[in-house]
PDB file of C-alpha atoms in Angstrom:
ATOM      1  CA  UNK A  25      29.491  14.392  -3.132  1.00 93.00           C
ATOM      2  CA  UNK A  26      27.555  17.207  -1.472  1.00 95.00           C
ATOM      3  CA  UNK A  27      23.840  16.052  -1.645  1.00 96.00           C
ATOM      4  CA  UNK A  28      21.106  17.599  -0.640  1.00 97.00           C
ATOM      5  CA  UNK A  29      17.552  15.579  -0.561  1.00 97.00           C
ATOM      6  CA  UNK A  30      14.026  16.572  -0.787  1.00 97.00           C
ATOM      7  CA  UNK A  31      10.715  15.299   0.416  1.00 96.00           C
ATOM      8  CA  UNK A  32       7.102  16.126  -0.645  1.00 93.00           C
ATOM      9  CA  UNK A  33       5.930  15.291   2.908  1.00 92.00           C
ATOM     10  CA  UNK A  34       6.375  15.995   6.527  1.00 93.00           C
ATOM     11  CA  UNK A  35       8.125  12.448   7.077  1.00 92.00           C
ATOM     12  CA  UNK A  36      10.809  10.754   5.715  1.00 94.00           C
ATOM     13  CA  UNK A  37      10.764   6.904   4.562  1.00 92.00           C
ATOM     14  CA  UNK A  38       8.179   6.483   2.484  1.00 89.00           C
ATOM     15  CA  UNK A  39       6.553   3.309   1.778  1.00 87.00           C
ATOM     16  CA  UNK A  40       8.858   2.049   4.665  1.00 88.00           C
ATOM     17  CA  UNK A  41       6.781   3.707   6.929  1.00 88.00           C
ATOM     18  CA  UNK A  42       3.761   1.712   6.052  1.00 88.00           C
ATOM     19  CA  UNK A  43       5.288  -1.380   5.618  1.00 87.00           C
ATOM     20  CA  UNK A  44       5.901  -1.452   9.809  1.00 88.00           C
ATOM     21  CA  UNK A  45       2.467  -0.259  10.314  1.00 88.00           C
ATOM     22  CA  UNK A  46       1.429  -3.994  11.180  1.00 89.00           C
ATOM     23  CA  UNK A  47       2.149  -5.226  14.733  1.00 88.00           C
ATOM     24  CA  UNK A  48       4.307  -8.114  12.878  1.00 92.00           C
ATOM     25  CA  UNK A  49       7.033  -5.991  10.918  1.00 88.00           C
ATOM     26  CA  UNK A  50       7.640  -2.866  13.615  1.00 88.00           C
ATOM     27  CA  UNK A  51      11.539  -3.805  12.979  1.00 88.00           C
ATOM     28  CA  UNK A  52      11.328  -1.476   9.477  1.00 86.00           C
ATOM     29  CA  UNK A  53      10.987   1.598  11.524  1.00 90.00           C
ATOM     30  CA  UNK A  54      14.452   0.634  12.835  1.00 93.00           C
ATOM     31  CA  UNK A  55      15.549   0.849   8.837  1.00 92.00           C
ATOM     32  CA  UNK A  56      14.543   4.204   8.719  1.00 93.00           C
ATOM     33  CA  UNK A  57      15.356   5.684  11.817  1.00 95.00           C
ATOM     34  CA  UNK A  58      18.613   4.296  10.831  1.00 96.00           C
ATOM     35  CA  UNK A  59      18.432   5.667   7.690  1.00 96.00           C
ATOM     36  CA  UNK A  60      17.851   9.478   9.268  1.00 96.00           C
ATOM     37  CA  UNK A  61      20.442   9.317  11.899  1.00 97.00           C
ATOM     38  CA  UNK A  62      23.052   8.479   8.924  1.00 97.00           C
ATOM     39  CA  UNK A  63      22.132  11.874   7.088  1.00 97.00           C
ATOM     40  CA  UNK A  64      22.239  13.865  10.255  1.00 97.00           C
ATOM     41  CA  UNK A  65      25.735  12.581  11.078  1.00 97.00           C
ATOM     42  CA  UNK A  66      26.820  13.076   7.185  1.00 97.00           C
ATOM     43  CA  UNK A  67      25.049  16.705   7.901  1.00 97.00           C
ATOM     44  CA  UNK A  68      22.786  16.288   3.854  1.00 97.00           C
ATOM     45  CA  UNK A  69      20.587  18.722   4.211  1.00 97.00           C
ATOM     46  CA  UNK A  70      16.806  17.821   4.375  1.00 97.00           C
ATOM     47  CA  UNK A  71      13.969  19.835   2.989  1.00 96.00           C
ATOM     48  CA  UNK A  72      11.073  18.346   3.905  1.00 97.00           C
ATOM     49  CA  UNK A  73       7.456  19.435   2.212  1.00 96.00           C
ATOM     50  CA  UNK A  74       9.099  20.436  -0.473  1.00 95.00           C
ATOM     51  CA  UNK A  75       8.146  18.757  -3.560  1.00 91.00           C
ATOM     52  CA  UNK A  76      10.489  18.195  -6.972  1.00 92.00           C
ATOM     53  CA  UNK A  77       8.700  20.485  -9.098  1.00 91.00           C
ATOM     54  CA  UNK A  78      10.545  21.268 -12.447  1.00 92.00           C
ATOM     55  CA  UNK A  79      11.136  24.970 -11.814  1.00 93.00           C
ATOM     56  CA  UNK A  80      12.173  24.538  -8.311  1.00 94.00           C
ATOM     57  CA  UNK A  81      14.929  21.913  -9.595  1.00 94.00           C
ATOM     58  CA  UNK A  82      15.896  24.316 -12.817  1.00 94.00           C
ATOM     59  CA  UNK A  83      16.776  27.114  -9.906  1.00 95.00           C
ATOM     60  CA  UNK A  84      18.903  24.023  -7.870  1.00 95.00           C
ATOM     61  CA  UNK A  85      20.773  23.944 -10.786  1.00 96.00           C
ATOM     62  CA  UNK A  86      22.250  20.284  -9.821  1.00 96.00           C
ATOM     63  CA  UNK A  87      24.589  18.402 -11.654  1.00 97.00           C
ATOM     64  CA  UNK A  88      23.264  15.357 -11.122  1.00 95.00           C
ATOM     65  CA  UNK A  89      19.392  14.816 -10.368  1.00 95.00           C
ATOM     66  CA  UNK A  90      18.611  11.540  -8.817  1.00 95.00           C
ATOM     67  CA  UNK A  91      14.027  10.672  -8.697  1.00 93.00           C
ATOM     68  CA  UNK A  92      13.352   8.227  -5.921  1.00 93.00           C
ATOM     69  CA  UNK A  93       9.590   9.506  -5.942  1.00 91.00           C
ATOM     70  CA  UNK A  94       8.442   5.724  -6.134  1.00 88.00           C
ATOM     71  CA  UNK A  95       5.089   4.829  -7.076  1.00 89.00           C
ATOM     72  CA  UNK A  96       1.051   5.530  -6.652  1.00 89.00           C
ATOM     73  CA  UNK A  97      -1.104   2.788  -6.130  1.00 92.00           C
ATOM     74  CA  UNK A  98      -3.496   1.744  -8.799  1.00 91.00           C
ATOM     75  CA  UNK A  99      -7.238   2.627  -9.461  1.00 87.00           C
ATOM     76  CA  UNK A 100      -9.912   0.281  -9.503  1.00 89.00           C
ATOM     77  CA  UNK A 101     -12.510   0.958 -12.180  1.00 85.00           C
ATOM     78  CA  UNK A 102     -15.871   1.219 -10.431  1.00 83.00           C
ATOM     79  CA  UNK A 103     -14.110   1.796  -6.985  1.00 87.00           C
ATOM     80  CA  UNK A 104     -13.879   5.347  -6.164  1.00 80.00           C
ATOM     81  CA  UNK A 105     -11.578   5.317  -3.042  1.00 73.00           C
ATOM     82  CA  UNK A 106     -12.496   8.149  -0.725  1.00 69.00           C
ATOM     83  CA  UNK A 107     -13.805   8.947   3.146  1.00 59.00           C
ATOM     84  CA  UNK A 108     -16.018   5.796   4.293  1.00 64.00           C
ATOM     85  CA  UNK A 109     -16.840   2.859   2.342  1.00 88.00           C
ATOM     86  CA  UNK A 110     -13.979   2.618  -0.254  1.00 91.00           C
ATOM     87  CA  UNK A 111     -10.609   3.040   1.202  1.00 93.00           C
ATOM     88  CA  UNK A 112      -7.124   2.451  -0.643  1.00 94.00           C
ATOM     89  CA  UNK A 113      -4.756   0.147   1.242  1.00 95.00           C
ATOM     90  CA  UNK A 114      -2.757   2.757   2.033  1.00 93.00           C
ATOM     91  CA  UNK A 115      -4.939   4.599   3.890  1.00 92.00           C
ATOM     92  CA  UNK A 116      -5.676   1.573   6.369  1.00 93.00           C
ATOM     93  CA  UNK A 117      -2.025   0.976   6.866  1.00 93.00           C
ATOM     94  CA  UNK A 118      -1.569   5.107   8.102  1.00 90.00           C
ATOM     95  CA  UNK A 119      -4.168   4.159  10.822  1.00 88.00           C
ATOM     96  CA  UNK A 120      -7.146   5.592   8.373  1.00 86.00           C
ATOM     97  CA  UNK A 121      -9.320   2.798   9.976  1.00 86.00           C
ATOM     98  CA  UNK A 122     -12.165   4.647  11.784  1.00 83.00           C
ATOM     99  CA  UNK A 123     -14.802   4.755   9.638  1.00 87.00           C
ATOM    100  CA  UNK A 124     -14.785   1.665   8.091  1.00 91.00           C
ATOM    101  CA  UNK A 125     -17.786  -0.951   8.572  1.00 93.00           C
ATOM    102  CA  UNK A 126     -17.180  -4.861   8.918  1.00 95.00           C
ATOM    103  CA  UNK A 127     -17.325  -7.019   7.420  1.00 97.00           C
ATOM    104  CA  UNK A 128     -14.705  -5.401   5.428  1.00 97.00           C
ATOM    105  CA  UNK A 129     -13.573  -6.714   1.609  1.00 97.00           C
ATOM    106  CA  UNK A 130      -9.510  -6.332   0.957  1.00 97.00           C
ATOM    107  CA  UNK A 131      -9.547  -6.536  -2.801  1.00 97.00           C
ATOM    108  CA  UNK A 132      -5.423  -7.321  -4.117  1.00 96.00           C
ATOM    109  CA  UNK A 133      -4.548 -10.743  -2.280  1.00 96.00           C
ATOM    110  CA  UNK A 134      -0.576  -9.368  -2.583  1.00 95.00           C
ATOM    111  CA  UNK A 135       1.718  -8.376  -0.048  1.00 94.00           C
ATOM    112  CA  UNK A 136       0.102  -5.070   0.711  1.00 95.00           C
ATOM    113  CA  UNK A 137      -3.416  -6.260   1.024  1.00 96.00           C
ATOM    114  CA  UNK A 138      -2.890  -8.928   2.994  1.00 97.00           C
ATOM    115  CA  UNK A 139      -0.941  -6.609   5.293  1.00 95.00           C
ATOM    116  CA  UNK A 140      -4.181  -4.173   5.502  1.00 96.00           C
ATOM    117  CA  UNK A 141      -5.970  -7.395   5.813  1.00 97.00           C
ATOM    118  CA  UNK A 142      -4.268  -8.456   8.646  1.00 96.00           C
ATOM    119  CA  UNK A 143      -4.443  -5.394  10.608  1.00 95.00           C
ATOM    120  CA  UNK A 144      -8.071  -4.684  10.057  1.00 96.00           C
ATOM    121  CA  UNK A 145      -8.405  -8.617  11.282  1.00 96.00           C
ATOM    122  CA  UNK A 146      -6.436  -7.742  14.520  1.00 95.00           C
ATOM    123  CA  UNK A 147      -8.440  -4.627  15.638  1.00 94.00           C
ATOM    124  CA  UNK A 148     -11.840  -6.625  15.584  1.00 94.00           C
ATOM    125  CA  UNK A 149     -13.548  -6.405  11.725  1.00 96.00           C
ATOM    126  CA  UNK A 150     -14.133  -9.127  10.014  1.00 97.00           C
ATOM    127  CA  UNK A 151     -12.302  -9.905   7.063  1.00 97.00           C
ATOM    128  CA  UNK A 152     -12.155 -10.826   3.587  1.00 97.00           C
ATOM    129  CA  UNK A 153     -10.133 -10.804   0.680  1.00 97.00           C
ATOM    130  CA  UNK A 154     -10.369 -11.294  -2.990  1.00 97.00           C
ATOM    131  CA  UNK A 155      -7.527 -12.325  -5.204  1.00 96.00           C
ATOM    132  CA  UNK A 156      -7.549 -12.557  -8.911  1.00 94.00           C
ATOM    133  CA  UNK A 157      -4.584 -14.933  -8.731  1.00 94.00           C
ATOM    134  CA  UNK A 158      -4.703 -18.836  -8.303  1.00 92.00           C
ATOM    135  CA  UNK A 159      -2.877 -18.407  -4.837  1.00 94.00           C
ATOM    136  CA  UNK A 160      -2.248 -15.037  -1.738  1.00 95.00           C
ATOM    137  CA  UNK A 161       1.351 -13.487  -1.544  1.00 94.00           C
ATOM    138  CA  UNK A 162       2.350 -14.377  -5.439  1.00 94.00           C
ATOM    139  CA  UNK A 163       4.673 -11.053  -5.221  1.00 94.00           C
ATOM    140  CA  UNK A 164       6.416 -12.458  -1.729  1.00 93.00           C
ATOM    141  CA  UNK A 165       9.012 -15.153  -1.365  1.00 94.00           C
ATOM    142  CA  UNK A 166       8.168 -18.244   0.181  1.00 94.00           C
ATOM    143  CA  UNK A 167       8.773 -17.264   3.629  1.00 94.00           C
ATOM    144  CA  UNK A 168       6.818 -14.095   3.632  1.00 92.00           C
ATOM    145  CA  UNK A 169       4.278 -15.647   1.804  1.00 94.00           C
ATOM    146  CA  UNK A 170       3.549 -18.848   4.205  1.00 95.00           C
ATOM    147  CA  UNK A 171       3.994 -16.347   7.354  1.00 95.00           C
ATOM    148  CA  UNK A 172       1.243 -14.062   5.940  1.00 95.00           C
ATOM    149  CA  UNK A 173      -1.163 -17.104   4.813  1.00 95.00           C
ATOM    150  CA  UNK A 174      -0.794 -18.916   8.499  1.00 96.00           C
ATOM    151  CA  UNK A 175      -1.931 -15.034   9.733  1.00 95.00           C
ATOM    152  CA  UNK A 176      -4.930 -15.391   7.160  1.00 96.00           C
ATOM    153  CA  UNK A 177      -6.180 -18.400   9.177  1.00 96.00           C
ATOM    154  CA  UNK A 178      -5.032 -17.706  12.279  1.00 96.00           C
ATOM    155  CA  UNK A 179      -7.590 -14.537  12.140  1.00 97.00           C
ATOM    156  CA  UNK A 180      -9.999 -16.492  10.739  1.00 97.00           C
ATOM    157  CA  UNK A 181      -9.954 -14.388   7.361  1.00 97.00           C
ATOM    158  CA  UNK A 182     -11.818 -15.464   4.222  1.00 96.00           C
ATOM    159  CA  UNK A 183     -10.310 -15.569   1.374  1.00 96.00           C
ATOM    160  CA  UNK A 184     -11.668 -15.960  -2.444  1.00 95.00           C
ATOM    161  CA  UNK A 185      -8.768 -16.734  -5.000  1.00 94.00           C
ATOM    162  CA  UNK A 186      -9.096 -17.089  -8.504  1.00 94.00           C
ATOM    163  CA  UNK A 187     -11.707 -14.213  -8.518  1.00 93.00           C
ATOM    164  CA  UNK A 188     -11.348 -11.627 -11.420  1.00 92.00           C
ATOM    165  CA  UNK A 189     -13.272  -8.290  -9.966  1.00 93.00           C
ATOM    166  CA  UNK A 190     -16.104  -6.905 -12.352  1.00 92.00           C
ATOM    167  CA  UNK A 191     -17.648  -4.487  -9.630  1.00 90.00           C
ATOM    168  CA  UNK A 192     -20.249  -3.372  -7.101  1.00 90.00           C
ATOM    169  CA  UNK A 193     -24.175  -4.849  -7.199  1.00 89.00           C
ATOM    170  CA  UNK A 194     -25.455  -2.686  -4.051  1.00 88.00           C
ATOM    171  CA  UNK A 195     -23.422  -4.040  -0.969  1.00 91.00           C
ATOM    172  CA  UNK A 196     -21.582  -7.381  -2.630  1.00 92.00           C
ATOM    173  CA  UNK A 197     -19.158  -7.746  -5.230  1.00 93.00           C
ATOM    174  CA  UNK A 198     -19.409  -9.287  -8.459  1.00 92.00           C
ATOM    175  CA  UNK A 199     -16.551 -11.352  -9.363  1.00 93.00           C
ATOM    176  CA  UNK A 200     -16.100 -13.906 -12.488  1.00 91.00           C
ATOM    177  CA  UNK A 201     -13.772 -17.328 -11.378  1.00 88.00           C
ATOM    178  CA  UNK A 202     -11.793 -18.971 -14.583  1.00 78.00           C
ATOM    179  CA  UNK A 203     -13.357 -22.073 -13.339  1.00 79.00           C
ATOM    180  CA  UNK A 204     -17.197 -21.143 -13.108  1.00 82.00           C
ATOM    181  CA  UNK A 205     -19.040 -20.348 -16.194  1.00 82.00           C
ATOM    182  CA  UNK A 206     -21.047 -17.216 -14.219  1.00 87.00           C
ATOM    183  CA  UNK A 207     -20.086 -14.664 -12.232  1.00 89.00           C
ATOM    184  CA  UNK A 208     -20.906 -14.413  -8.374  1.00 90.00           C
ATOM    185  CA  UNK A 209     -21.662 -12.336  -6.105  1.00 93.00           C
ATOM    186  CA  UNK A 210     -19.301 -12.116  -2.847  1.00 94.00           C
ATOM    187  CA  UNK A 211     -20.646 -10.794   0.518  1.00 90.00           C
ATOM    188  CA  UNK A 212     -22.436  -8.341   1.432  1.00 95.00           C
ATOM    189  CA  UNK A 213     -19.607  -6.062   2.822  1.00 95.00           C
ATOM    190  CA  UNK A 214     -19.782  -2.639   4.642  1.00 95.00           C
ATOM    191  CA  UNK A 215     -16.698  -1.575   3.163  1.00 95.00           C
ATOM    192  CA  UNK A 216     -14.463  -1.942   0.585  1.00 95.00           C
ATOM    193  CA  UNK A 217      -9.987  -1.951   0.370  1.00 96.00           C
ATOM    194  CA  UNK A 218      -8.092  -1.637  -2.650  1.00 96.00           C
ATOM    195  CA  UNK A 219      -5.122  -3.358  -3.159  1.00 96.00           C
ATOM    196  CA  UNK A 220      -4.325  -3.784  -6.504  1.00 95.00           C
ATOM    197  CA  UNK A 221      -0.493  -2.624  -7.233  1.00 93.00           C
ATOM    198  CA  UNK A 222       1.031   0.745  -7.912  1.00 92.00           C
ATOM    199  CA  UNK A 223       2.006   2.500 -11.712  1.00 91.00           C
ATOM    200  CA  UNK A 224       5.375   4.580 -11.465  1.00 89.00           C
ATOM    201  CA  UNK A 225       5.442   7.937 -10.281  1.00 88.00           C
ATOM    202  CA  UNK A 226       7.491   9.199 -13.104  1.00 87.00           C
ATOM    203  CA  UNK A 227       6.050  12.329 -14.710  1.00 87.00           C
ATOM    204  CA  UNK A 228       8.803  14.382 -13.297  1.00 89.00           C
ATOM    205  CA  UNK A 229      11.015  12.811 -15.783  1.00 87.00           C
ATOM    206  CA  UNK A 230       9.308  13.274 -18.872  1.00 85.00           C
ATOM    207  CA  UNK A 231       9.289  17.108 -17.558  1.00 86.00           C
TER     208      UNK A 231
END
């Protein structure tokens, strides 16, 4: 087929990229430079900032029209992720880590927080993170998920499971266990990480 593939930003991989942003899973940047060298010997053209809008694809003309434009992550009501004190995950895995104050609260006990947890752990903050599930790593196998625990207490990061979010009260966070009648208040923290999943990035199709 002769295939040509577009990318919003200045870098191809994606999530990929992020995913070997800890000092413990480097071996994913092989996947994509693999990944590149293949199209450059195939010669598929790349176009990179150039983002899938609807008229720019209607001009392309393609026969087929394959969206790989994956996901965003999800908002936290209350949690307004910006410069400083709220950060998204995503953020601290792309190095975004200079601002932030310890000790620092990962909120999303899944693979990608405790990633971000992780790394914030291993350049010196202090660390903890808040899961709304009864146990870390539910969205890993069991592998992943015991490596990623042992990091937990290897870096001596706290975590609080079971704990359903209900929002800020000044520097702590309020958070409501199935198994205690009143909510608590977790901290104080300097700043806050959201981890809490992603919702498809699908509105080109509907266009």
């Amino acid at each position: 087929h002769s295939v040509e593939l577009w990318e919003k930003t200045r870098r191809l991989g994606g999530n990929a990229n992020l995913a070997s942003a800890t000092p413990w899973k480097t071996e994913f940047r092989e996947v994509v430079d693999y990944l590149v060298r293949q199209l450059e010997q195939m010669h598929v053209p790349v176009k990179l900032e150039t983002e899938g809008a609807s008229d720019k694809i209607l001009d392309f003309n393609p026969d087929v029209l394959i969206l790989a434009t994956g996901g965003r992550p999800k908002r936290l009501r209350g949690f307004d992720a910006g410069e400083g004190r709220i950060r998204l995950a995503e953020e601290v895995l792309s190095g975004e880590t200079g601002d932030l104050v310890s000790p620092v609260c990962v909120i999303g006990g899944g693979m990608v927080g405790l990633e971000a947890a992780c790394l914030l752990a291993a350049i010196g903050h202090e660390v903890g993170v808040v899961e709304m599930l009864s146990d870390t790593g539910m969205d890993m196998g069991p592998i992943n998920r015991a490596f990623w625990q042992d990091k937990l207490s290897e870096l001596n990061i706290t975590v609080h499971k079971d704990c359903e979010v209900i929002g800020l009260e000044g520097d702590s966070l309020k958070a409501k266990s199935n198994s205690e009648p009143e909510a608590k208040l977790l901290g104080p923290y300097g700043s806050f990480v959201i981890a809490v999943g992603y919702d498809a990035n699908d509105s080109l199709k509907s266009e």
